Coordinates of C-alpha atoms in Angstrom, one line a residue:
M97 CA 30.3 6.0 197.0
S98 CA 29.1 3.5 194.3
S99 CA 29.8 4.5 190.7
V100 CA 26.9 2.4 189.4
K101 CA 24.4 4.5 187.6
P102 CA 20.7 3.6 188.0
Q103 CA 19.0 2.1 184.9
I104 CA 15.4 3.0 185.7
L105 CA 14.3 6.7 185.4
I106 CA 11.0 7.3 187.2
I107 CA 9.2 10.7 186.6
E108 CA 6.1 11.7 188.4
P109 CA 5.0 15.3 187.9
F110 CA 2.0 14.9 190.3
Y111 CA 3.5 13.1 193.2
G112 CA 0.5 12.7 195.5
G113 CA -2.6 10.6 196.0
S114 CA -2.7 7.4 193.9
H115 CA 0.2 8.7 191.7
K116 CA 2.5 8.7 194.8
Q117 CA 1.0 5.5 196.1
L118 CA 1.9 3.6 192.8
I119 CA 5.4 4.9 192.7
D120 CA 6.1 4.2 196.4
T121 CA 4.7 0.7 196.0
L122 CA 6.9 0.0 193.0
I123 CA 10.2 1.3 194.5
D124 CA 9.6 -0.7 197.6
S125 CA 10.6 -3.7 195.4
L126 CA 13.6 -2.0 193.9
N127 CA 17.1 -1.4 195.2
L128 CA 18.1 2.2 195.8
T129 CA 20.8 1.8 193.1
D130 CA 18.2 0.5 190.6
Y131 CA 16.3 3.8 190.0
E132 CA 16.3 7.5 190.2
L133 CA 13.0 9.4 190.9
F134 CA 12.2 12.9 189.8
S135 CA 9.0 14.3 191.0
L136 CA 6.9 17.5 191.8
P137 CA 4.3 18.0 194.5
A138 CA 0.7 17.1 193.6
T139 CA -0.6 20.7 193.2
K140 CA -1.5 22.9 190.3
W141 CA -2.3 19.9 188.0
H142 CA -2.7 22.0 184.9
W143 CA 0.7 23.6 185.2
R144 CA 2.3 20.2 185.9
A145 CA 0.9 18.9 182.6
R146 CA 2.0 22.0 180.7
T147 CA 5.5 22.6 182.0
S148 CA 6.9 19.5 183.8
A149 CA 8.6 18.1 180.6
L150 CA 10.6 21.3 180.3
Y151 CA 11.3 21.3 184.1
F152 CA 12.5 17.7 184.2
S153 CA 14.6 18.1 181.0
Q154 CA 16.8 20.5 183.0
L155 CA 17.1 18.2 186.1
I156 CA 17.8 14.8 184.5
P157 CA 21.5 14.4 184.3
P158 CA 23.0 14.4 180.7
E159 CA 25.3 11.6 181.6
H160 CA 23.3 8.5 182.6
N161 CA 22.8 4.8 182.0
Y162 CA 19.0 4.8 181.9
K163 CA 17.4 1.8 180.1
V164 CA 13.8 2.3 181.3
L165 CA 11.7 5.5 181.6
F166 CA 8.5 5.1 183.7
T167 CA 6.1 8.0 184.0
S168 CA 2.4 8.9 184.4
S169 CA 0.4 10.5 181.6
V170 CA 0.6 13.8 183.4
L171 CA 4.0 14.2 181.8
S172 CA 4.1 15.3 178.1
L173 CA 6.5 12.5 177.1
A174 CA 6.8 13.7 173.5
E175 CA 8.0 17.1 174.7
L176 CA 10.5 15.6 177.1
I177 CA 12.0 13.3 174.4
G178 CA 12.0 16.3 172.0
V179 CA 14.3 18.3 174.2
R180 CA 16.1 15.3 175.6
P181 CA 16.7 13.0 172.6
D182 CA 19.3 11.1 174.6
L183 CA 16.4 9.4 176.4
V184 CA 14.8 8.1 173.2
T185 CA 16.6 4.7 173.5
C186 CA 15.0 4.0 176.9
R187 CA 12.1 1.6 177.1
K188 CA 9.4 4.3 177.6
I189 CA 6.4 3.3 179.7
V190 CA 3.5 5.6 180.3
Y191 CA 0.9 4.8 183.0
F192 CA -2.6 6.2 182.8
H193 CA -4.4 6.7 186.1
E194 CA -7.1 8.6 184.2
N195 CA -7.4 10.0 180.8
Q196 CA -8.3 13.5 179.6
L197 CA -10.3 12.5 176.6
V198 CA -13.3 11.7 178.7
Y199 CA -12.4 13.4 182.1
P200 CA -15.5 15.4 183.1
V201 CA -15.3 19.2 183.0
R202 CA -17.9 21.6 184.4
E203 CA -18.4 23.2 181.0
V204 CA -17.6 21.3 177.8
K205 CA -16.9 24.5 175.9
K206 CA -14.1 25.3 178.3
R207 CA -12.3 22.0 177.9
D208 CA -8.6 22.6 177.1
C209 CA -7.9 20.2 174.3
Q210 CA -4.1 20.4 174.7
Y211 CA -4.1 18.0 177.6
G212 CA -5.8 15.2 175.6
L213 CA -3.5 15.9 172.6
N214 CA -0.5 15.6 174.9
E215 CA -1.7 12.2 176.0
I216 CA -2.2 11.0 172.4
L217 CA 1.3 12.2 171.5
S218 CA 2.8 10.6 174.7
C219 CA 1.2 7.3 173.5
F220 CA 3.0 7.7 170.1
T221 CA 6.3 8.3 171.9
A222 CA 6.0 5.5 174.4
D223 CA 6.9 1.9 173.8
I224 CA 4.4 0.5 176.4
V225 CA 1.1 2.3 177.4
L226 CA -0.4 0.9 180.6
F227 CA -4.0 1.6 181.9
N228 CA -5.3 0.9 185.4
S229 CA -8.5 -0.6 184.1
N230 CA -10.2 -1.8 180.9
F231 CA -12.7 1.0 181.3
N232 CA -9.8 3.5 181.2
R233 CA -8.2 1.9 178.2
N234 CA -11.4 1.5 176.2
S235 CA -12.7 5.0 177.0
F236 CA -9.4 6.5 175.9
L237 CA -9.1 4.5 172.6
D238 CA -12.8 4.9 171.7
N239 CA -12.5 8.6 172.1
V240 CA -9.2 9.2 170.2
Q241 CA -11.0 9.8 166.9
P242 CA -13.9 11.8 168.2
F243 CA -11.5 14.0 170.1
L244 CA -9.3 14.6 167.1
N245 CA -12.3 15.3 164.9
I246 CA -12.6 18.6 166.8
Q247 CA -9.9 19.8 164.5
P248 CA -11.8 22.1 162.1
D249 CA -10.0 22.1 158.8
F250 CA -8.4 18.7 158.3
K251 CA -8.9 15.2 159.7
L252 CA -6.3 13.1 161.5
K253 CA -6.8 9.5 160.6
H254 CA -5.7 6.0 161.7
I255 CA -4.3 7.3 165.0
R256 CA -6.1 4.8 167.2
E257 CA -4.8 1.9 165.2
K258 CA -1.2 3.1 165.7
I259 CA -1.7 3.5 169.5
E260 CA -3.8 0.5 170.3
K261 CA -1.1 -2.1 169.8
K262 CA 0.9 -0.6 172.6
C263 CA -1.9 -0.5 175.1
E264 CA -2.3 -2.9 178.0
V265 CA -4.3 -3.0 181.2
L266 CA -2.3 -3.5 184.5
Y267 CA -4.4 -2.9 187.5
F268 CA -3.2 -0.5 190.2
P269 CA -1.4 -2.5 192.9
I270 CA -2.9 -2.0 196.4
K271 CA -0.9 -3.1 199.4
F272 CA -3.6 -5.1 201.1
H273 CA -1.0 -6.9 203.1
A274 CA -0.4 -3.6 205.0
F275 CA -4.0 -3.5 206.1
P276 CA -5.6 -5.3 209.1
N277 CA -8.0 -7.8 207.6
K278 CA -11.6 -7.5 208.7
R279 CA -13.1 -9.9 206.2
R280 CA -14.6 -12.5 208.4
I281 CA -17.9 -14.4 209.2
V282 CA -19.2 -13.6 212.7
N283 CA -18.4 -16.6 214.7
V284 CA -18.6 -16.2 218.4
E285 CA -20.2 -18.4 221.1
V286 CA -22.2 -15.8 223.0
D287 CA -25.4 -15.4 221.0
V288 CA -26.4 -12.2 222.7
D289 CA -23.2 -10.5 221.5
V290 CA -24.0 -11.5 218.0
A291 CA -27.5 -10.1 218.3
N292 CA -26.2 -6.8 219.7
L293 CA -23.6 -6.6 216.9
E294 CA -26.2 -7.3 214.2
Q295 CA -28.6 -4.7 215.5
E296 CA -26.1 -1.9 215.8
C297 CA -26.8 0.9 213.2
L298 CA -25.0 0.8 209.9
H299 CA -21.9 3.0 209.4
L300 CA -21.8 4.4 205.9
I301 CA -18.5 5.7 204.5
W302 CA -17.9 8.1 201.5
P303 CA -14.0 8.3 201.1
H304 CA -13.6 10.3 197.9
R305 CA -12.0 13.5 196.7
W306 CA -14.2 16.5 197.5
E307 CA -14.7 17.4 193.8
H308 CA -17.5 17.6 191.3
D309 CA -16.7 14.5 189.4
K310 CA -17.3 12.4 192.6
N311 CA -20.8 13.9 192.8
P312 CA -21.1 15.0 196.4
T313 CA -24.5 16.5 195.5
L314 CA -25.9 13.0 195.0
L315 CA -24.4 11.8 198.3
V316 CA -26.1 14.7 200.2
E317 CA -29.4 14.1 198.5
V318 CA -29.3 10.4 199.5
L319 CA -28.2 11.1 203.1
L320 CA -30.9 13.8 203.7
E321 CA -33.6 11.5 202.3
L322 CA -32.5 8.7 204.6
N323 CA -32.6 11.1 207.5
K324 CA -36.0 12.4 206.5
R325 CA -37.3 8.8 206.6
Q326 CA -36.0 8.5 210.1
V327 CA -33.9 5.4 209.7
N328 CA -30.9 4.9 212.0
F329 CA -27.4 5.2 210.5
K330 CA -24.1 7.0 211.0
V331 CA -21.9 8.3 208.2
T332 CA -18.3 9.3 207.6
I333 CA -17.5 11.8 204.8
C334 CA -13.7 11.7 204.3
G335 CA -11.3 11.8 201.4
E336 CA -9.0 14.4 200.0
K337 CA -10.3 17.9 200.9
F338 CA -9.6 21.2 199.1
P339 CA -9.9 24.8 200.3
K340 CA -13.1 25.2 198.4
V341 CA -15.7 22.9 200.0
P342 CA -18.4 21.6 197.6
E343 CA -21.5 23.7 197.8
A344 CA -23.6 20.6 198.5
F345 CA -21.7 20.0 201.7
E346 CA -22.6 23.5 203.1
G347 CA -24.7 23.0 206.2
I348 CA -24.5 19.2 206.1
Q349 CA -23.1 19.0 209.7
E350 CA -26.1 20.8 211.1
K351 CA -28.6 18.8 208.9
L352 CA -27.2 15.4 209.9
G353 CA -26.2 16.2 213.5
A354 CA -24.8 13.3 215.5
K355 CA -25.2 11.0 212.6
L356 CA -22.2 12.6 210.9
V357 CA -19.4 11.0 212.9
N358 CA -16.5 12.0 210.8
Y359 CA -16.3 15.0 208.4
G360 CA -13.1 15.9 206.6
R361 CA -9.8 14.3 205.7
L362 CA -8.5 11.8 208.2
S363 CA -4.9 10.8 209.0
R364 CA -3.9 7.5 207.4
E365 CA -4.1 5.7 210.8
K366 CA -7.5 7.2 211.6
Y367 CA -8.7 6.5 208.0
I368 CA -7.9 2.8 208.3
E369 CA -9.4 2.6 211.8
T370 CA -12.6 4.2 210.4
L371 CA -12.7 1.8 207.5
L372 CA -12.5 -1.1 209.9
T373 CA -15.7 0.2 211.7
G374 CA -17.6 0.7 208.4
D375 CA -20.4 -1.4 207.1
I376 CA -21.0 0.1 203.6
V377 CA -18.7 2.1 201.3
I378 CA -20.5 4.3 198.8
S379 CA -19.5 5.7 195.5
T380 CA -21.6 8.4 193.8
A381 CA -19.0 9.1 191.2
D382 CA -19.8 10.6 187.8
H383 CA -16.3 9.4 186.7
E384 CA -14.0 6.8 188.1
F385 CA -11.2 5.0 186.3
Y386 CA -10.3 2.6 189.1
G387 CA -11.3 3.5 192.6
V388 CA -8.5 2.8 195.1
S389 CA -10.4 4.0 198.1
M390 CA -13.4 1.8 197.3
L391 CA -11.2 -1.3 197.1
E392 CA -9.3 -0.3 200.3
A393 CA -12.6 0.1 202.2
T394 CA -14.0 -3.1 200.8
Y395 CA -10.9 -5.0 202.0
C396 CA -11.4 -3.6 205.4
G397 CA -14.9 -5.1 205.6
C398 CA -17.2 -2.5 204.0
Y399 CA -19.8 -3.7 201.5
P400 CA -19.3 -1.7 198.3
I401 CA -22.1 0.1 196.6
A402 CA -21.4 1.9 193.3
P403 CA -23.0 3.2 190.1
N404 CA -23.7 0.6 187.4
K405 CA -21.3 2.4 185.0
L406 CA -17.7 3.5 184.6
V407 CA -15.1 1.1 186.0
Y408 CA -17.4 -0.5 188.6
P409 CA -19.0 -3.3 186.6
E410 CA -15.5 -4.4 185.9
I411 CA -14.7 -4.9 189.6
Y412 CA -17.9 -5.6 191.5
P413 CA -20.8 -8.0 191.1
K414 CA -24.0 -6.7 189.6
V415 CA -25.8 -6.9 192.9
N416 CA -23.5 -4.2 194.3
L417 CA -24.4 -1.7 191.6
Y418 CA -27.3 0.8 191.4
N419 CA -28.8 2.4 188.3
T420 CA -30.5 5.5 189.7
P421 CA -30.5 7.7 192.7
N422 CA -33.8 6.3 193.8
S423 CA -32.5 2.7 193.6
L424 CA -29.5 3.8 195.8
I425 CA -31.9 5.3 198.4
K426 CA -34.1 2.3 198.4
M427 CA -31.2 -0.1 198.8
L428 CA -29.7 1.9 201.8
Y429 CA -33.1 2.5 203.3
N430 CA -33.9 -1.2 203.5
W431 CA -30.5 -2.1 204.8
C432 CA -30.5 0.6 207.5
R433 CA -33.9 -0.7 208.7
Y434 CA -32.6 -4.3 208.9
P435 CA -28.9 -4.2 209.9
G436 CA -28.9 -7.9 211.0
P437 CA -29.9 -9.4 207.6
F438 CA -27.6 -6.8 205.9
R439 CA -24.6 -8.0 207.8
R440 CA -25.3 -11.6 207.0
N441 CA -25.6 -10.7 203.4
R442 CA -22.3 -8.9 203.6
D443 CA -20.6 -11.9 205.0
K444 CA -21.8 -13.9 202.0
F445 CA -20.2 -11.3 199.7
F446 CA -16.8 -11.7 201.3
Q447 CA -17.0 -15.5 200.8
S448 CA -16.9 -15.1 197.1
F449 CA -15.1 -11.7 196.3
S450 CA -11.4 -12.1 195.5
F451 CA -8.9 -9.3 196.1
D452 CA -5.9 -11.2 194.6
Q453 CA -6.0 -9.6 191.1
Y454 CA -5.8 -6.1 192.7
S455 CA -3.1 -6.9 195.2
A456 CA 0.5 -5.5 195.1
K457 CA 1.8 -9.0 195.8
H458 CA 0.2 -10.2 192.6
L459 CA 0.8 -7.1 190.5
V460 CA 4.2 -5.6 191.3
P461 CA 6.1 -8.5 189.7
R462 CA 4.2 -7.8 186.5
Y463 CA 5.2 -4.1 186.6
L464 CA 8.8 -5.1 187.2
D465 CA 8.7 -7.5 184.3
K466 CA 7.5 -4.6 182.1
M467 CA 10.6 -2.7 183.3
G468 CA 12.8 -5.6 182.4
T469 CA 14.0 -6.1 186.0

């Protein structure tokens, strides 16, 4: 057995979804002897944020050779370093998939401010703070002072200035090379086949978490209105599903009937197969800091449609963004009526949209550079 001790300590308290996807992508480019990973399953998020620092402080070996500590903002880094001061000499990197200063809650009065405060303290403790988008970084920094002003009897000042110099944007690396590539211009010799393809009804895909911040209510409103107008379409509603189904989805299978071709979470293989049959991928999100599923679906050939807010203007052209529910309905209605012209328009989109800046091949070396490898 090798006596070489790993120099990279990776901690992920919420090892699932995009958090897991990031870690797995990074360690694919590391040797097994380079790193040690400590993680917890992606459940009970609030308790992970509260207690994971104490939990990991008991697991991480006291004798080590760690030079780098990489973790997500779910971990309270300040607490971990407080109880494990031997880790203070590591280059401490915190990655923000989202931020709690602006994360939507059902009732503002019930927001637990401790999570946001932990993130601010983690930024103070870290050497490098990485965000997955400019929107994430800016929304965090712009809300540091308003968030701290909630404190009733004294004011904390100049906190943003001390954090900002550590903050950088490093997009989430997506392994596009692992996907079949459906981005192509229709180019076949048999004209009748092209005509049949162009007239086939559009397949709409909504691949998001089934939670309130992804606004399933708006999705249902749009789909039922399209159905009411008697345009032809089919739809997939997939993404991460939880025991409590959104109230808006109740009865949706009966209301849409055969038009709802997939309903519920799909296996990874089936998910990719479905994306490859899609025409349009839709976001109705009230909050989105990056949108991995949108970019994955787009890479597989779906034309992206998203709100003209949040992270989306940073990634997609203006023509792909809608301002109101009515504009989304109008857009989809017109396209569903004329699938041929839509598909030709989609082909033009793929001629100009570049995925390179979001690809793992482009981004992983930059992550490794931050780690000093």
